[in-house]
Structure formats: C-alpha cells, structure tokens
mmCIF file of C-alpha atoms in Angstrom:
data_model
loop_
_atom_site.group_PDB
_atom_site.id
_atom_site.type_symbol
_atom_site.label_atom_id
_atom_site.label_comp_id
_atom_site.label_asym_id
_atom_site.label_seq_id
_atom_site.Cartn_x
_atom_site.Cartn_y
_atom_site.Cartn_z
ATOM 1 C CA MET A 1 9.175 12.465 31.455
ATOM 2 C CA GLN A 2 6.989 10.570 28.965
ATOM 3 C CA PRO A 3 4.460 13.433 28.523
ATOM 4 C CA LEU A 4 7.330 15.882 27.948
ATOM 5 C CA MET A 5 8.914 13.643 25.294
ATOM 6 C CA TYR A 6 5.528 13.213 23.645
ATOM 7 C CA ARG A 7 4.987 16.983 23.427
ATOM 8 C CA ILE A 8 8.495 17.598 22.095
ATOM 9 C CA PHE A 9 8.281 14.972 19.339
ATOM 10 C CA LEU A 10 4.726 15.971 18.449
ATOM 11 C CA SER A 11 5.759 19.628 18.168
ATOM 12 C CA MET A 12 8.764 18.741 16.002
ATOM 13 C CA TYR A 13 6.603 16.550 13.775
ATOM 14 C CA LEU A 14 3.905 19.203 13.315
ATOM 15 C CA ILE A 15 6.491 21.907 12.584
ATOM 16 C CA THR A 16 8.173 19.675 9.995
ATOM 17 C CA VAL A 17 4.916 18.685 8.291
ATOM 18 C CA PHE A 18 3.302 22.128 8.225
ATOM 19 C CA GLY A 19 6.582 23.816 7.259
ATOM 20 C CA ASN A 20 6.991 21.522 4.264
ATOM 21 C CA LEU A 21 3.299 21.821 3.368
ATOM 22 C CA LEU A 22 3.722 25.601 3.373
ATOM 23 C CA ILE A 23 6.647 25.303 0.949
ATOM 24 C CA ILE A 24 4.580 23.065 -1.354
ATOM 25 C CA LEU A 25 1.602 25.443 -1.177
ATOM 26 C CA LEU A 26 3.719 28.508 -1.957
ATOM 27 C CA THR A 27 5.534 26.897 -4.880
ATOM 28 C CA THR A 28 2.301 25.648 -6.451
ATOM 29 C CA SER A 29 0.140 28.741 -5.888
ATOM 30 C CA ASP A 30 2.616 31.484 -6.888
ATOM 31 C CA SER A 31 3.154 31.577 -10.660
ATOM 32 C CA HIS A 32 6.504 33.347 -10.164
ATOM 33 C CA LEU A 33 7.795 30.221 -8.424
ATOM 34 C CA HIS A 34 6.888 27.836 -11.244
ATOM 35 C CA THR A 35 10.534 27.100 -12.044
ATOM 36 C CA LEU A 36 12.561 23.901 -11.924
ATOM 37 C CA MET A 37 14.350 24.929 -8.737
ATOM 38 C CA TYR A 38 11.106 25.384 -6.804
ATOM 39 C CA PHE A 39 9.620 22.304 -8.453
ATOM 40 C CA PHE A 40 12.488 20.230 -7.044
ATOM 41 C CA LEU A 41 12.126 22.045 -3.729
ATOM 42 C CA SER A 42 8.456 21.087 -3.482
ATOM 43 C CA ILE A 43 9.294 17.442 -4.252
ATOM 44 C CA LEU A 44 11.999 17.471 -1.570
ATOM 45 C CA SER A 45 9.458 18.880 0.885
ATOM 46 C CA PHE A 46 6.992 16.109 0.021
ATOM 47 C CA VAL A 47 9.679 13.437 0.450
ATOM 48 C CA ASP A 48 10.638 14.973 3.798
ATOM 49 C CA ILE A 49 7.014 14.742 4.960
ATOM 50 C CA CYS A 50 6.854 11.089 3.901
ATOM 51 C CA PHE A 51 10.150 10.268 5.601
ATOM 52 C CA THR A 52 9.116 11.911 8.865
ATOM 53 C CA SER A 53 5.663 10.312 8.782
ATOM 54 C CA THR A 54 7.231 6.870 8.435
ATOM 55 C CA SER A 55 8.693 6.919 11.938
ATOM 56 C CA ILE A 56 7.397 9.756 14.144
ATOM 57 C CA PRO A 57 3.657 8.814 14.371
ATOM 58 C CA LYS A 58 4.559 5.265 15.468
ATOM 59 C CA MET A 59 6.991 6.721 17.984
ATOM 60 C CA LEU A 60 4.253 8.962 19.411
ATOM 61 C CA VAL A 61 1.888 5.994 19.765
ATOM 62 C CA ASN A 62 4.583 3.956 21.510
ATOM 63 C CA ILE A 63 5.343 6.799 23.911
ATOM 64 C CA GLN A 64 1.654 7.057 24.761
ATOM 65 C CA THR A 65 1.271 3.317 25.298
ATOM 66 C CA GLN A 66 4.738 3.006 26.894
ATOM 67 C CA SER A 67 5.582 0.161 24.540
ATOM 68 C CA LYS A 68 8.702 -0.224 22.374
ATOM 69 C CA VAL A 69 7.503 -3.320 20.524
ATOM 70 C CA ILE A 70 6.922 -3.429 16.768
ATOM 71 C CA THR A 71 5.941 -6.506 14.757
ATOM 72 C CA TYR A 72 8.498 -8.167 12.488
ATOM 73 C CA ALA A 73 6.438 -7.331 9.380
ATOM 74 C CA GLY A 74 6.013 -3.761 10.584
ATOM 75 C CA CYS A 75 9.754 -3.477 11.177
ATOM 76 C CA ILE A 76 10.628 -4.656 7.652
ATOM 77 C CA THR A 77 8.008 -2.350 6.110
ATOM 78 C CA LYS A 78 9.245 0.598 8.127
ATOM 79 C CA MET A 79 12.856 -0.144 7.209
ATOM 80 C CA TYR A 80 11.953 -0.270 3.511
ATOM 81 C CA PHE A 81 10.202 3.100 3.432
ATOM 82 C CA LEU A 82 12.764 4.838 5.644
ATOM 83 C CA LEU A 83 15.573 3.756 3.320
ATOM 84 C CA PHE A 84 13.525 4.537 0.212
ATOM 85 C CA PHE A 85 12.726 8.115 1.192
ATOM 86 C CA ALA A 86 16.236 8.745 2.559
ATOM 87 C CA GLY A 87 17.821 7.478 -0.663
ATOM 88 C CA LEU A 88 15.360 9.362 -2.867
ATOM 89 C CA ASP A 89 16.099 12.540 -0.934
ATOM 90 C CA ASP A 90 19.844 12.182 -1.565
ATOM 91 C CA PHE A 91 19.447 11.561 -5.302
ATOM 92 C CA LEU A 92 17.034 14.480 -5.655
ATOM 93 C CA LEU A 93 19.576 16.702 -3.916
ATOM 94 C CA MET A 94 22.166 15.636 -6.486
ATOM 95 C CA VAL A 95 19.748 16.402 -9.329
ATOM 96 C CA MET A 96 18.973 19.784 -7.806
ATOM 97 C CA ALA A 97 22.696 20.539 -7.389
ATOM 98 C CA ASN A 98 23.163 19.836 -11.091
ATOM 99 C CA ASP A 99 20.189 22.103 -11.830
ATOM 100 C CA ARG A 100 21.837 24.952 -9.859
ATOM 101 C CA PHE A 101 25.142 24.288 -11.634
ATOM 102 C CA MET A 102 23.509 24.607 -15.050
ATOM 103 C CA ALA A 103 21.482 27.688 -14.041
ATOM 104 C CA ILE A 104 24.473 29.586 -12.627
ATOM 105 C CA CYS A 105 27.366 28.432 -14.812
ATOM 106 C CA HIS A 106 25.540 27.882 -18.125
ATOM 107 C CA PRO A 107 22.495 30.192 -18.074
ATOM 108 C CA LEU A 108 22.234 30.453 -21.875
ATOM 109 C CA HIS A 109 21.880 26.678 -22.277
ATOM 110 C CA TYR A 110 19.878 26.097 -19.096
ATOM 111 C CA THR A 111 16.362 26.049 -20.574
ATOM 112 C CA VAL A 112 17.471 23.820 -23.445
ATOM 113 C CA ILE A 113 19.275 21.202 -21.343
ATOM 114 C CA MET A 114 17.145 21.203 -18.176
ATOM 115 C CA ASN A 115 13.792 20.623 -19.854
ATOM 116 C CA SER A 116 10.748 19.043 -18.214
ATOM 117 C CA LEU A 117 11.293 15.670 -19.944
ATOM 118 C CA LEU A 118 14.851 15.322 -18.654
ATOM 119 C CA CYS A 119 13.826 16.359 -15.143
ATOM 120 C CA GLY A 120 11.015 13.806 -15.137
ATOM 121 C CA GLN A 121 13.438 11.093 -16.241
ATOM 122 C CA LEU A 122 15.953 12.060 -13.539
ATOM 123 C CA ILE A 123 13.268 11.888 -10.847
ATOM 124 C CA LEU A 124 12.058 8.517 -12.156
ATOM 125 C CA VAL A 125 15.577 7.050 -12.195
ATOM 126 C CA SER A 126 16.194 8.385 -8.675
ATOM 127 C CA GLY A 127 13.028 6.678 -7.461
ATOM 128 C CA ILE A 128 13.892 3.369 -9.143
ATOM 129 C CA ILE A 129 17.430 3.262 -7.705
ATOM 130 C CA SER A 130 16.183 4.152 -4.221
ATOM 131 C CA ALA A 131 13.441 1.511 -4.417
ATOM 132 C CA LEU A 132 15.897 -1.191 -5.522
ATOM 133 C CA HIS A 133 18.329 -0.297 -2.749
ATOM 134 C CA SER A 134 15.693 -0.368 -0.018
ATOM 135 C CA LEU A 135 14.290 -3.614 -1.465
ATOM 136 C CA LEU A 136 17.762 -5.194 -1.401
ATOM 137 C CA ARG A 137 18.313 -4.310 2.237
ATOM 138 C CA SER A 138 14.839 -5.472 3.237
ATOM 139 C CA VAL A 139 15.205 -8.801 1.414
ATOM 140 C CA MET A 140 18.635 -9.349 2.972
ATOM 141 C CA VAL A 141 17.079 -8.951 6.419
ATOM 142 C CA LEU A 142 14.243 -11.331 5.473
ATOM 143 C CA TRP A 143 16.827 -14.030 4.730
ATOM 144 C CA LEU A 144 18.038 -13.917 8.326
ATOM 145 C CA SER A 145 16.488 -16.068 11.043
ATOM 146 C CA PHE A 146 15.173 -14.578 14.267
ATOM 147 C CA CYS A 147 15.840 -16.425 17.526
ATOM 148 C CA THR A 148 12.697 -15.108 19.204
ATOM 149 C CA HIS A 149 9.051 -14.533 18.341
ATOM 150 C CA LEU A 150 8.171 -12.200 15.494
ATOM 151 C CA GLU A 151 8.197 -8.991 17.497
ATOM 152 C CA VAL A 152 11.051 -6.498 17.644
ATOM 153 C CA PRO A 153 11.565 -4.783 21.017
ATOM 154 C CA HIS A 154 12.609 -1.465 19.498
ATOM 155 C CA PHE A 155 10.143 0.718 17.613
ATOM 156 C CA LEU A 156 12.826 2.637 15.668
ATOM 157 C CA CYS A 157 13.722 -0.689 14.033
ATOM 158 C CA GLU A 158 17.325 0.210 13.208
ATOM 159 C CA LEU A 159 19.399 -2.743 12.046
ATOM 160 C CA ASN A 160 21.956 -2.352 14.822
ATOM 161 C CA GLN A 161 19.157 -2.428 17.392
ATOM 162 C CA VAL A 162 17.694 -5.733 16.176
ATOM 163 C CA ALA A 163 20.951 -7.444 15.142
ATOM 164 C CA HIS A 164 21.212 -9.324 18.439
ATOM 165 C CA LEU A 165 17.904 -11.070 17.623
ATOM 166 C CA PHE A 166 19.386 -12.879 14.595
ATOM 167 C CA CYS A 167 20.425 -16.531 14.946
ATOM 168 C CA SER A 168 21.941 -16.914 11.470
ATOM 169 C CA ASP A 169 25.322 -15.622 10.291
ATOM 170 C CA THR A 170 25.047 -11.973 9.229
ATOM 171 C CA PHE A 171 28.494 -11.531 7.623
ATOM 172 C CA LEU A 172 27.344 -11.744 3.972
ATOM 173 C CA ASN A 173 24.320 -9.619 4.781
ATOM 174 C CA ASP A 174 26.491 -6.962 6.420
ATOM 175 C CA MET A 175 28.994 -6.895 3.543
ATOM 176 C CA MET A 176 26.331 -6.460 0.853
ATOM 177 C CA ILE A 177 24.531 -3.808 2.880
ATOM 178 C CA TYR A 178 27.729 -1.836 3.450
ATOM 179 C CA LEU A 179 28.750 -2.001 -0.218
ATOM 180 C CA ALA A 180 25.318 -0.862 -1.398
ATOM 181 C CA ALA A 181 25.130 1.858 1.240
ATOM 182 C CA VAL A 182 28.613 3.215 0.478
ATOM 183 C CA PHE A 183 27.866 3.347 -3.255
ATOM 184 C CA LEU A 184 24.475 4.995 -2.836
ATOM 185 C CA ALA A 185 25.838 7.490 -0.315
ATOM 186 C CA SER A 186 29.042 8.373 -2.191
ATOM 187 C CA PHE A 187 27.531 8.721 -5.672
ATOM 188 C CA PRO A 188 25.052 11.527 -4.823
ATOM 189 C CA LEU A 189 27.654 13.185 -2.584
ATOM 190 C CA ALA A 190 30.225 13.160 -5.397
ATOM 191 C CA GLY A 191 27.679 14.710 -7.768
ATOM 192 C CA ILE A 192 26.788 17.421 -5.253
ATOM 193 C CA LEU A 193 30.441 18.238 -4.488
ATOM 194 C CA TYR A 194 31.313 18.411 -8.188
ATOM 195 C CA SER A 195 28.412 20.755 -8.964
ATOM 196 C CA TYR A 196 29.166 23.057 -6.048
ATOM 197 C CA SER A 197 32.900 23.135 -6.775
ATOM 198 C CA LYS A 198 32.032 24.474 -10.232
ATOM 199 C CA ILE A 199 29.501 26.905 -8.751
ATOM 200 C CA VAL A 200 32.024 28.253 -6.213
ATOM 201 C CA SER A 201 34.671 28.675 -8.928
ATOM 202 C CA PHE A 202 32.175 30.544 -11.098
ATOM 203 C CA ILE A 203 31.014 32.802 -8.243
ATOM 204 C CA ARG A 204 34.612 33.664 -7.309
ATOM 205 C CA ALA A 205 35.156 34.910 -10.855
ATOM 206 C CA ILE A 206 32.247 37.379 -10.580
ATOM 207 C CA SER A 207 33.606 40.878 -9.964
ATOM 208 C CA SER A 208 30.656 42.565 -8.235
ATOM 209 C CA ALA A 209 29.610 41.705 -4.684
ATOM 210 C CA GLN A 210 25.956 42.017 -5.683
ATOM 211 C CA GLY A 211 26.416 39.474 -8.456
ATOM 212 C CA LYS A 212 28.109 37.046 -6.081
ATOM 213 C CA TYR A 213 25.331 37.425 -3.531
ATOM 214 C CA LYS A 214 22.619 36.913 -6.153
ATOM 215 C CA ALA A 215 24.281 33.757 -7.481
ATOM 216 C CA PHE A 216 24.860 32.306 -4.020
ATOM 217 C CA SER A 217 21.365 33.160 -2.747
ATOM 218 C CA THR A 218 19.798 30.868 -5.349
ATOM 219 C CA CYS A 219 21.531 27.925 -3.631
ATOM 220 C CA ALA A 220 20.553 28.777 -0.036
ATOM 221 C CA SER A 221 17.421 26.618 0.191
ATOM 222 C CA HIS A 222 19.187 23.719 -1.504
ATOM 223 C CA LEU A 223 22.116 23.910 0.924
ATOM 224 C CA TYR A 224 19.679 23.746 3.844
ATOM 225 C CA PHE A 225 18.148 20.529 2.506
ATOM 226 C CA ILE A 226 21.634 19.092 1.872
ATOM 227 C CA VAL A 227 22.701 19.551 5.492
ATOM 228 C CA GLN A 228 19.397 18.156 6.748
ATOM 229 C CA ALA A 229 19.479 15.122 4.452
ATOM 230 C CA TRP A 230 23.094 14.119 5.012
ATOM 231 C CA VAL A 231 22.804 14.241 8.776
ATOM 232 C CA ARG A 232 19.904 11.831 8.348
ATOM 233 C CA THR A 233 21.861 9.696 5.876
ATOM 234 C CA LEU A 234 24.756 9.198 8.279
ATOM 235 C CA VAL A 235 22.278 7.771 10.780
ATOM 236 C CA LEU A 236 20.282 5.546 8.411
ATOM 237 C CA LEU A 237 22.222 4.418 5.350
ATOM 238 C CA LEU A 238 25.284 3.118 7.169
ATOM 239 C CA PRO A 239 24.274 0.608 9.835
ATOM 240 C CA ARG A 240 26.579 0.638 12.828
ATOM 241 C CA THR A 241 28.723 -2.347 13.674
ATOM 242 C CA HIS A 242 27.217 -4.596 16.302
ATOM 243 C CA THR A 243 28.886 -6.851 18.749
ATOM 244 C CA GLN A 244 28.313 -10.018 16.750
ATOM 245 C CA MET A 245 30.555 -8.926 13.883
#
C-alpha cells in the first residue's frame, strides 16, 4: 500500500509542477501572451507550485520512511507557508477577476485603469495581507503550550490534528483564528462574486452567440483556478473544531 501511495502522490506532484511550469514558460516565451491576464495566470501558476512544494515533498519522504513525525519548528514553518500561499492565491484570484471585469465590461478604459503600476501594487498588497495573516496564525500557535516533546505526530501539521497536544486554553486562539480566516476568505470571495455577476450580466446583454462565447472564453482559465483554490481554502483557512472546544 505504501509504494502505491508514494507513486500516486509523486505522479500528482510532478503533473502539478510541470503543468504549471509549462504555463509559465508559454506565457513568458510567446509575445502574443504578454498581457495582464496571462501575467496573472503565470503568477498563479508559480504560487500553486510553491503551495504544492510546501507539503507534498515532505509527505513523500514520510511515506518512504514510514514516519508521520515532524518537528515543532518544522510544523510552524510549514503552517506559515501553507497559509501564506493559500491566502495569496485567493487575493490574486480576486485581482484577476477584477481584471476580467474591466476587460470585458469596460474595454475602452481597460488599458488606462489596469496599468502595470496598479497591478504591481495590487500584487504587493495581496502579498502583505497574506503574510500578516499567516504570521498571526503562526504566532497564535506559538503562544500555546505543548504537553509533549517538541515533535508533532502528523506530517500534514493541520491545526485540528495537533490541537490535542496543547495544554493551554485555546479559546482565544480559536476565536482570533476564525475571525481572521472568515474575513480573509469572505473578502476575496465577495470581490470575485461581484466581478463575475457584472460579467454575466454584460454577457447576457450580448446579442450574438459568438460574442458571448468569446467573452466567456477569456474567463475559462481563471474559473479553473478559482475552483481549485477555493477547494483548497475550505480545507486550510478554516480549521475544524476539535474535541477540546
């Protein structure tokens, strides 16, 4: 069973990495793809590689060694980067949704509003917010006391998996984590839903089927990343309730 799991996860990891590398290579090498949409797409692909590489390689090593243990420091570090890349992915998806909204609904003003300076600022702000959120959650965990030695018997290092190792009261920690997670999950989602509600309304007003298809096709790759990212967000950003609460 272990060799089969190893091959499955290794195959999934290689497909994810090389698939995203192919997207980055195509968007950088083809001059016709040097647009903001494909620029954001290449950044999303890079973030996806980083997110996957944060957890899967360690998982493969643990499967090979048949060990589920990760050090306390390694667990906190892993938690930080998982949350950082997951949060950054969500904010970039919101920025990209706004980019598609401007391109489809306001094409005459698109190049003026969505300039390279604004896009750089949006990416920077997304990174700062994601970093602060992941830092908050990591620091909140550092404040808690472990009952056992500084090793965590679960290499995925999800908060609900290690919660039973805490000796101190986790109520305040849980409340702050939930509030931050709900805000950082709902804000990008609200931005994405608003942009796509406007896009759908605009597309419905187009008379020709060809025009509707052309407008919708520009959002296809973005919609794929949205589904992928929000499935991941439901798993990571909202820690599940554990028995001690």
